[in-house]
Short mmCIF file of C-alpha atoms and ligand atoms in Angstrom, two decimals:
data_model
loop_
_atom_site.label_atom_id
_atom_site.label_comp_id
_atom_site.label_asym_id
_atom_site.label_seq_id
_atom_site.Cartn_x
_atom_site.Cartn_y
_atom_site.Cartn_z
CA MET A 1 332.59 50.39 34.03
CA ASN A 2 329.31 49.10 35.39
CA LEU A 3 328.28 45.46 35.24
CA HIS A 4 324.63 44.64 35.72
CA ILE A 5 324.43 41.21 37.31
CA GLY A 6 321.31 39.20 38.06
CA VAL A 7 321.61 37.29 41.31
CA ILE A 8 319.60 34.20 42.11
CA LYS A 9 320.42 33.29 45.68
CA GLY A 10 317.90 30.46 45.63
CA ASP A 11 317.39 27.89 48.36
CA GLY A 12 319.36 25.93 50.95
CA ILE A 13 322.98 27.04 51.06
CA GLY A 14 322.38 29.27 47.99
CA PRO A 15 322.13 32.61 49.85
CA GLU A 16 325.30 31.93 51.88
CA ILE A 17 327.50 30.91 48.99
CA VAL A 18 326.26 33.66 46.65
CA THR A 19 326.92 36.32 49.29
CA GLU A 20 330.59 35.26 49.31
CA ALA A 21 330.81 35.29 45.52
CA MET A 22 329.38 38.84 45.47
CA LYS A 23 331.99 39.91 47.99
CA VAL A 24 334.70 38.50 45.76
CA LEU A 25 333.24 40.16 42.64
CA ASP A 26 333.19 43.52 44.42
CA LYS A 27 336.75 43.12 45.65
CA ALA A 28 338.00 42.18 42.18
CA GLY A 29 336.06 45.18 40.85
CA GLU A 30 337.96 47.54 43.17
CA VAL A 31 341.24 46.19 41.86
CA TYR A 32 340.31 45.87 38.18
CA GLY A 33 338.12 48.93 37.77
CA TYR A 34 334.54 47.80 37.40
CA GLU A 35 331.52 48.16 39.60
CA CYS A 36 328.68 45.66 39.93
CA THR A 37 325.04 46.47 40.39
CA TYR A 38 323.04 43.47 41.47
CA GLU A 39 319.46 42.65 40.69
CA GLN A 40 317.98 40.02 43.01
CA LEU A 41 315.91 37.43 41.14
CA LEU A 42 313.71 34.73 42.64
CA LEU A 43 313.90 31.14 41.45
CA GLY A 44 312.95 27.76 42.87
CA GLY A 45 311.55 27.42 46.36
CA ALA A 46 312.26 31.07 47.13
CA SER A 47 309.98 32.03 44.24
CA ILE A 48 307.30 29.47 45.18
CA ASP A 49 307.13 31.00 48.67
CA VAL A 50 306.49 34.47 47.24
CA HIS A 51 304.69 33.88 43.92
CA GLY A 52 303.40 30.31 44.16
CA VAL A 53 305.44 29.31 41.09
CA PRO A 54 309.16 28.50 40.79
CA LEU A 55 309.80 31.13 38.10
CA THR A 56 307.69 34.03 36.88
CA ASP A 57 307.78 35.50 33.37
CA GLU A 58 308.72 38.81 34.93
CA THR A 59 311.86 37.24 36.43
CA VAL A 60 312.76 35.80 33.02
CA GLU A 61 312.51 39.28 31.49
CA LYS A 62 314.59 40.81 34.26
CA ALA A 63 317.24 38.11 33.82
CA LYS A 64 317.39 38.77 30.06
CA ALA A 65 318.10 42.44 30.73
CA CYS A 66 321.18 41.62 32.85
CA ASP A 67 324.74 41.23 31.50
CA ALA A 68 324.89 37.81 33.18
CA VAL A 69 323.27 35.92 36.02
CA LEU A 70 324.97 34.40 39.05
CA MET A 71 323.08 31.67 40.83
CA GLY A 72 323.45 29.71 44.08
CA SER A 73 321.31 26.61 44.15
CA ILE A 74 317.67 25.70 44.25
CA GLY A 75 315.54 22.97 45.77
CA GLY A 76 314.93 21.49 49.21
CA ASP A 77 314.60 18.19 50.95
CA ALA A 78 312.09 16.23 48.87
CA LYS A 79 310.89 14.29 51.92
CA THR A 80 310.15 17.21 54.21
CA SER A 81 309.76 20.36 52.14
CA PRO A 82 306.22 21.46 51.24
CA TRP A 83 307.52 22.44 47.78
CA TYR A 84 307.50 18.75 46.90
CA GLN A 85 303.80 18.39 47.71
CA LEU A 86 303.16 20.48 44.59
CA GLU A 87 302.71 18.91 41.19
CA PRO A 88 306.06 18.36 39.39
CA SER A 89 305.66 21.34 37.05
CA ARG A 90 305.44 23.69 40.04
CA ARG A 91 308.39 22.35 42.02
CA PRO A 92 311.73 24.20 42.37
CA GLU A 93 313.57 22.17 39.67
CA ALA A 94 310.91 23.05 37.10
CA GLY A 95 311.91 26.71 37.53
CA LEU A 96 315.53 25.88 36.78
CA LEU A 97 314.59 23.95 33.64
CA LYS A 98 312.33 26.80 32.55
CA ILE A 99 315.00 29.48 32.94
CA ARG A 100 317.50 27.32 31.00
CA LYS A 101 314.99 26.94 28.19
CA GLU A 102 313.71 30.53 28.17
CA LEU A 103 317.22 31.94 28.06
CA ASN A 104 318.26 29.31 25.51
CA LEU A 105 321.21 28.21 27.65
CA PHE A 106 322.07 25.17 25.58
CA ALA A 107 325.78 24.91 26.39
CA ASN A 108 326.64 23.86 29.91
CA LEU A 109 330.34 23.89 30.73
CA ARG A 110 331.37 21.95 33.79
CA PRO A 111 335.10 21.95 34.41
CA ALA A 112 336.49 19.29 36.75
CA VAL A 113 339.95 20.09 37.98
CA LEU A 114 341.93 18.27 40.63
CA TYR A 115 343.89 20.81 42.64
CA GLU A 116 347.25 19.53 43.81
CA GLU A 117 346.47 20.85 47.31
CA LEU A 118 343.26 18.83 47.48
CA LYS A 119 344.55 15.51 46.38
CA ASP A 120 343.96 14.10 49.87
CA ALA A 121 340.24 14.77 49.46
CA CYS A 122 340.19 12.78 46.23
CA PRO A 123 338.91 9.24 46.75
CA LEU A 124 341.05 7.82 43.92
CA LYS A 125 344.49 6.32 44.40
CA GLU A 126 347.55 8.50 43.91
CA GLU A 127 348.72 6.29 41.04
CA ILE A 128 345.56 7.29 39.14
CA THR A 129 345.52 10.99 39.97
CA GLY A 130 349.25 11.75 40.26
CA GLY A 131 349.97 14.98 38.41
CA GLY A 132 346.30 16.01 38.67
CA PHE A 133 343.75 16.26 35.89
CA ASP A 134 341.75 18.95 34.20
CA LEU A 135 338.73 18.06 32.12
CA MET A 136 335.71 19.94 30.84
CA ILE A 137 332.28 18.44 30.46
CA MET A 138 330.27 20.13 27.74
CA ARG A 139 326.69 19.14 28.50
CA GLU A 140 323.79 19.90 26.16
CA LEU A 141 321.28 21.63 28.42
CA THR A 142 318.02 22.41 26.64
CA GLY A 143 317.10 19.18 24.86
CA GLY A 144 316.81 15.45 25.30
CA LEU A 145 314.89 13.71 28.06
CA TYR A 146 314.64 16.83 30.17
CA PHE A 147 312.48 18.61 27.64
CA GLY A 148 310.80 15.79 25.71
CA GLU A 149 307.13 15.05 25.99
CA ARG A 150 306.26 13.23 29.19
CA LYS A 151 303.12 11.75 30.63
CA THR A 152 301.86 9.17 33.09
CA VAL A 153 298.75 7.28 32.04
CA GLU A 154 296.91 4.12 32.87
CA GLU A 155 296.94 1.57 30.10
CA ASN A 156 294.68 -1.45 30.61
CA GLY A 157 294.76 -0.83 34.35
CA VAL A 158 298.56 -0.57 34.42
CA ARG A 159 300.20 2.76 35.35
CA THR A 160 302.63 3.63 32.61
CA ALA A 161 305.01 6.60 32.34
CA TYR A 162 306.58 8.04 29.20
CA ASP A 163 309.61 10.34 28.84
CA SER A 164 310.82 10.98 25.33
CA LEU A 165 314.39 11.58 24.25
CA THR A 166 314.54 13.73 21.14
CA TYR A 167 317.39 15.60 19.46
CA ASN A 168 317.44 17.28 16.10
CA GLU A 169 320.62 17.80 14.12
CA ASN A 170 320.69 21.56 14.76
CA GLU A 171 320.66 21.08 18.51
CA ILE A 172 323.52 18.60 18.22
CA ARG A 173 325.53 20.72 15.80
CA ARG A 174 325.52 23.90 17.89
CA ILE A 175 326.71 22.16 21.06
CA ALA A 176 329.33 20.18 19.13
CA ILE A 177 330.70 23.42 17.64
CA ARG A 178 331.01 24.84 21.16
CA ALA A 179 332.88 21.75 22.32
CA PHE A 180 335.36 21.88 19.44
CA ASP A 181 335.89 25.62 19.93
CA ILE A 182 336.69 25.09 23.60
CA ALA A 183 338.93 22.09 22.85
CA ARG A 184 340.95 24.26 20.48
CA LYS A 185 341.85 26.49 23.41
CA ARG A 186 342.76 23.50 25.56
CA ARG A 187 344.47 20.19 24.72
CA LYS A 188 342.59 19.72 21.43
CA LYS A 189 340.76 16.50 22.28
CA VAL A 190 337.01 15.90 22.19
CA THR A 191 335.48 12.70 23.54
CA SER A 192 331.87 12.54 22.40
CA VAL A 193 329.85 10.36 24.76
CA ASP A 194 326.69 8.58 23.69
CA LYS A 195 324.83 5.26 23.73
CA ALA A 196 324.98 4.64 20.00
CA ASN A 197 324.82 0.86 20.44
CA VAL A 198 321.19 1.29 21.57
CA LEU A 199 319.68 4.72 20.93
CA ASP A 200 318.70 6.37 17.65
CA SER A 201 319.27 9.80 19.17
CA SER A 202 322.84 8.74 19.92
CA ARG A 203 323.43 7.47 16.39
CA LEU A 204 322.33 10.85 15.04
CA TRP A 205 324.49 12.55 17.69
CA ARG A 206 327.54 10.60 16.53
CA SER A 207 327.07 11.36 12.85
CA VAL A 208 326.46 15.09 13.37
CA VAL A 209 329.50 15.34 15.68
CA GLU A 210 331.58 13.69 12.94
CA GLU A 211 330.35 16.24 10.41
CA VAL A 212 331.32 19.10 12.72
CA ALA A 213 334.73 17.52 13.36
CA LYS A 214 335.60 17.95 9.67
CA ASP A 215 335.90 21.68 10.29
CA TYR A 216 338.38 21.07 13.12
CA PRO A 217 341.16 18.92 11.65
CA ASP A 218 343.47 20.09 14.45
CA VAL A 219 341.18 18.62 17.14
CA GLU A 220 341.20 14.89 17.80
CA LEU A 221 337.73 13.34 18.08
CA SER A 222 336.89 10.02 19.67
CA HIS A 223 333.58 8.45 20.64
CA MET A 224 332.85 6.62 23.86
CA LEU A 225 329.78 4.82 25.13
CA VAL A 226 328.38 6.39 28.26
CA ASP A 227 328.68 3.29 30.45
CA ASN A 228 332.32 2.96 29.52
CA CYS A 229 332.84 6.68 30.15
CA ALA A 230 331.44 6.32 33.68
CA MET A 231 334.07 3.64 34.26
CA GLN A 232 336.92 5.50 32.55
CA LEU A 233 336.33 8.58 34.72
CA VAL A 234 337.43 6.66 37.79
CA ARG A 235 339.93 4.40 36.02
CA ASP A 236 341.88 7.11 34.20
CA PRO A 237 340.43 10.64 34.33
CA LYS A 238 343.62 12.07 32.83
CA GLN A 239 342.72 10.71 29.39
CA PHE A 240 339.96 13.33 28.98
CA ASP A 241 340.13 16.89 27.77
CA VAL A 242 336.62 17.90 26.61
CA ILE A 243 333.74 15.46 27.11
CA LEU A 244 330.82 16.35 24.84
CA THR A 245 327.50 14.79 25.71
CA GLU A 246 323.72 15.10 25.81
CA ASN A 247 321.69 16.46 28.70
CA MET A 248 320.98 13.42 30.88
CA PHE A 249 324.35 11.73 30.39
CA GLY A 250 326.02 15.05 31.19
CA ASP A 251 324.01 15.42 34.37
CA ILE A 252 325.17 12.05 35.63
CA LEU A 253 328.77 12.18 34.43
CA SER A 254 329.32 15.67 35.82
CA ASP A 255 328.40 14.56 39.34
CA GLU A 256 330.79 11.67 38.96
CA ALA A 257 333.54 13.92 37.63
CA SER A 258 333.04 16.31 40.53
CA MET A 259 333.45 13.58 43.09
CA VAL A 260 336.75 12.45 41.64
CA THR A 261 338.06 15.97 42.18
CA GLY A 262 337.41 15.57 45.90
CA SER A 263 334.34 17.69 46.48
CA ILE A 264 331.33 18.89 44.60
CA GLY A 265 331.83 22.13 46.56
CA MET A 266 334.75 23.00 44.26
CA LEU A 267 333.11 22.81 40.85
CA ALA A 268 331.95 25.81 38.90
CA SER A 269 329.69 25.83 35.88
CA ALA A 270 328.56 28.12 33.10
CA SER A 271 325.41 27.82 30.99
CA LEU A 272 325.66 29.82 27.81
CA ASN A 273 323.49 30.76 24.85
CA GLU A 274 324.49 31.93 21.36
CA THR A 275 325.50 35.36 22.69
CA LYS A 276 327.87 36.20 25.51
CA PHE A 277 325.08 35.97 28.06
CA GLY A 278 325.25 33.17 30.60
CA LEU A 279 324.01 31.83 33.89
CA TYR A 280 326.72 30.77 36.30
CA GLU A 281 326.22 28.37 39.15
CA PRO A 282 328.10 25.85 41.25
CA SER A 283 327.62 22.27 40.07
CA GLY A 284 326.50 21.15 43.51
CA GLY A 285 322.99 21.24 44.95
CA SER A 286 321.29 23.24 47.69
CA ALA A 287 322.47 20.94 50.53
CA PRO A 288 319.46 21.67 52.78
CA ASP A 289 321.03 19.61 55.58
CA ILE A 290 323.77 22.20 56.13
CA ALA A 291 321.87 25.34 55.08
CA GLY A 292 322.13 28.31 57.42
CA LYS A 293 324.99 26.81 59.41
CA GLY A 294 327.71 28.92 57.80
CA ILE A 295 329.80 25.89 56.88
CA ALA A 296 329.10 25.42 53.15
CA ASN A 297 332.01 25.67 50.75
CA PRO A 298 331.62 28.87 48.68
CA ILE A 299 334.52 28.10 46.32
CA ALA A 300 332.44 26.58 43.50
CA THR A 301 330.27 29.70 43.43
CA ILE A 302 333.30 31.98 43.57
CA LEU A 303 334.87 30.06 40.68
CA SER A 304 331.55 30.34 38.81
CA ALA A 305 331.75 34.10 39.30
CA ALA A 306 335.26 33.94 37.80
CA MET A 307 333.85 32.10 34.77
CA MET A 308 331.22 34.83 34.49
CA LEU A 309 333.90 37.52 34.50
CA ARG A 310 335.70 35.66 31.72
CA PHE A 311 332.91 34.45 29.43
CA SER A 312 330.23 37.13 29.78
CA LEU A 313 331.87 40.27 31.11
CA ASP A 314 335.23 40.55 29.32
CA GLN A 315 337.10 40.82 32.61
CA ASP A 316 339.74 38.17 31.98
CA ARG A 317 342.32 39.68 34.28
CA ALA A 318 339.88 39.86 37.16
CA ALA A 319 338.88 36.24 36.44
CA ASP A 320 342.52 35.14 36.57
CA ALA A 321 343.00 37.03 39.83
CA VAL A 322 340.00 35.33 41.46
CA GLU A 323 341.16 31.89 40.36
CA LYS A 324 344.64 32.61 41.61
CA ALA A 325 343.29 33.81 44.97
CA VAL A 326 341.41 30.50 45.33
CA SER A 327 344.57 28.50 44.71
CA LEU A 328 346.51 30.65 47.16
CA VAL A 329 343.95 30.15 49.89
CA LEU A 330 344.21 26.40 49.39
CA LYS A 331 348.01 26.58 49.38
CA ASP A 332 347.84 28.53 52.62
CA GLY A 333 346.00 25.57 54.13
CA TYR A 334 342.50 26.96 54.61
CA ARG A 335 339.64 24.50 54.10
CA THR A 336 335.92 24.29 54.62
CA GLY A 337 334.70 21.10 56.29
CA ASP A 338 333.97 19.21 53.06
CA ILE A 339 337.61 19.40 51.92
CA MET A 340 339.26 19.41 55.33
CA SER A 341 342.36 17.34 55.83
CA GLU A 342 344.91 16.96 58.60
CA GLY A 343 347.19 19.89 59.29
CA CYS A 344 344.87 22.41 57.58
CA THR A 345 342.84 25.19 59.19
CA GLN A 346 339.08 24.71 59.04
CA VAL A 347 337.04 27.83 58.30
CA GLY A 348 333.39 28.64 57.65
CA THR A 349 331.71 30.03 54.56
CA SER A 350 332.13 33.72 55.23
CA ARG A 351 335.71 33.50 56.47
CA MET A 352 336.61 31.57 53.32
CA GLY A 353 335.13 34.41 51.26
CA ASP A 354 337.17 36.98 53.22
CA LEU A 355 340.39 34.99 52.87
CA ILE A 356 339.91 34.82 49.10
CA CYS A 357 339.17 38.57 48.90
CA GLU A 358 342.38 39.33 50.81
CA ARG A 359 344.36 37.45 48.15
CA ILE A 360 342.94 39.27 45.12
CA GLN A 361 345.60 41.45 43.56
C1 IPM B 1 322.13 19.91 37.71
C2 IPM B 1 320.97 19.49 38.58
C3 IPM B 1 319.68 19.73 37.81
C4 IPM B 1 319.73 18.92 36.54
C5 IPM B 1 318.41 19.43 38.63
C6 IPM B 1 318.37 20.24 39.91
C7 IPM B 1 317.16 19.61 37.82
O1 IPM B 1 321.13 18.16 38.95
O2 IPM B 1 322.20 21.10 37.35
O3 IPM B 1 322.96 19.05 37.39
O4 IPM B 1 319.41 17.72 36.55
O5 IPM B 1 320.11 19.47 35.51
MG1 MG B 2 322.93 17.26 38.32
#
């Protein structure tokens, strides 16, 4: 069986971490009987350098023709990179937003799991994290503040900027359905996060989520204000199963959730549309400060590749094998620098990829 995978290596550590994920995909393919063909796609700074824009329409078309897309990370150092001299709509991040929108990737799944082996890297006290936790952030990805009308104007001599936060009920309903569907396969709890004490968009969010919940009597729904949620994530992360939230809140809470697992280098993500197609990327950024040094943690990208095998490519057994290989490597005491702790063996990016490949069965 042939799988046609779009690959966006991107910027910063992107090329290094994606190379390891491709290695792992190929190894799992040998064991589970599929073969990958890769199509390299340019996004972000890498695309600006070649085409002058962060994403071309041609790349969007090529991505659509793939079974799924695996991505590293995009963007550079905003202080030093020439990409940030360009107007905002031509910067690397604009390419990422455009591909999300063009491919209609409205459902962004960001799992945050605390591995037993990594509990030393977790900044929270043992009494909070004992027994680990496993939560899933379901972030709406193609609406809200990220895609509302924005402008900067001068009003009576005063510079004034506008960003608008809009959601319609259809956008809320489709992401809520995804969250309830996922919760059904997990611990059957949805916490919908909003700011309904202030925002109209949140009040609509809450009422549409409640309508959807009627079709899922077996799933428990609760609502939480976003400021409280930010606090609860460090006070008691175990209370959460699926967190359902809008674009901007999800952006912020998912970084927080990743940190409580110990390292952003561990967290995978999937961005899905109505079909099985998806774009898979680590939750972390391009880390330009360590790019090219061979020390970045490739595990988040490898786990994103596992999500891709599961959600887009119908290769559940291969996905399980990759996830298991990651746990084994951690059990065997191998760590990249970001998750290093005493008594473990520190390895670089490529060695970590090899060690995971060796454990795929
Ligand atoms: C993320 C990133 C992006 C976002 C940036 C790079 C535009 O932070 O995927 O969380 O805000 O969505
Ligand atoms: Mg973010």
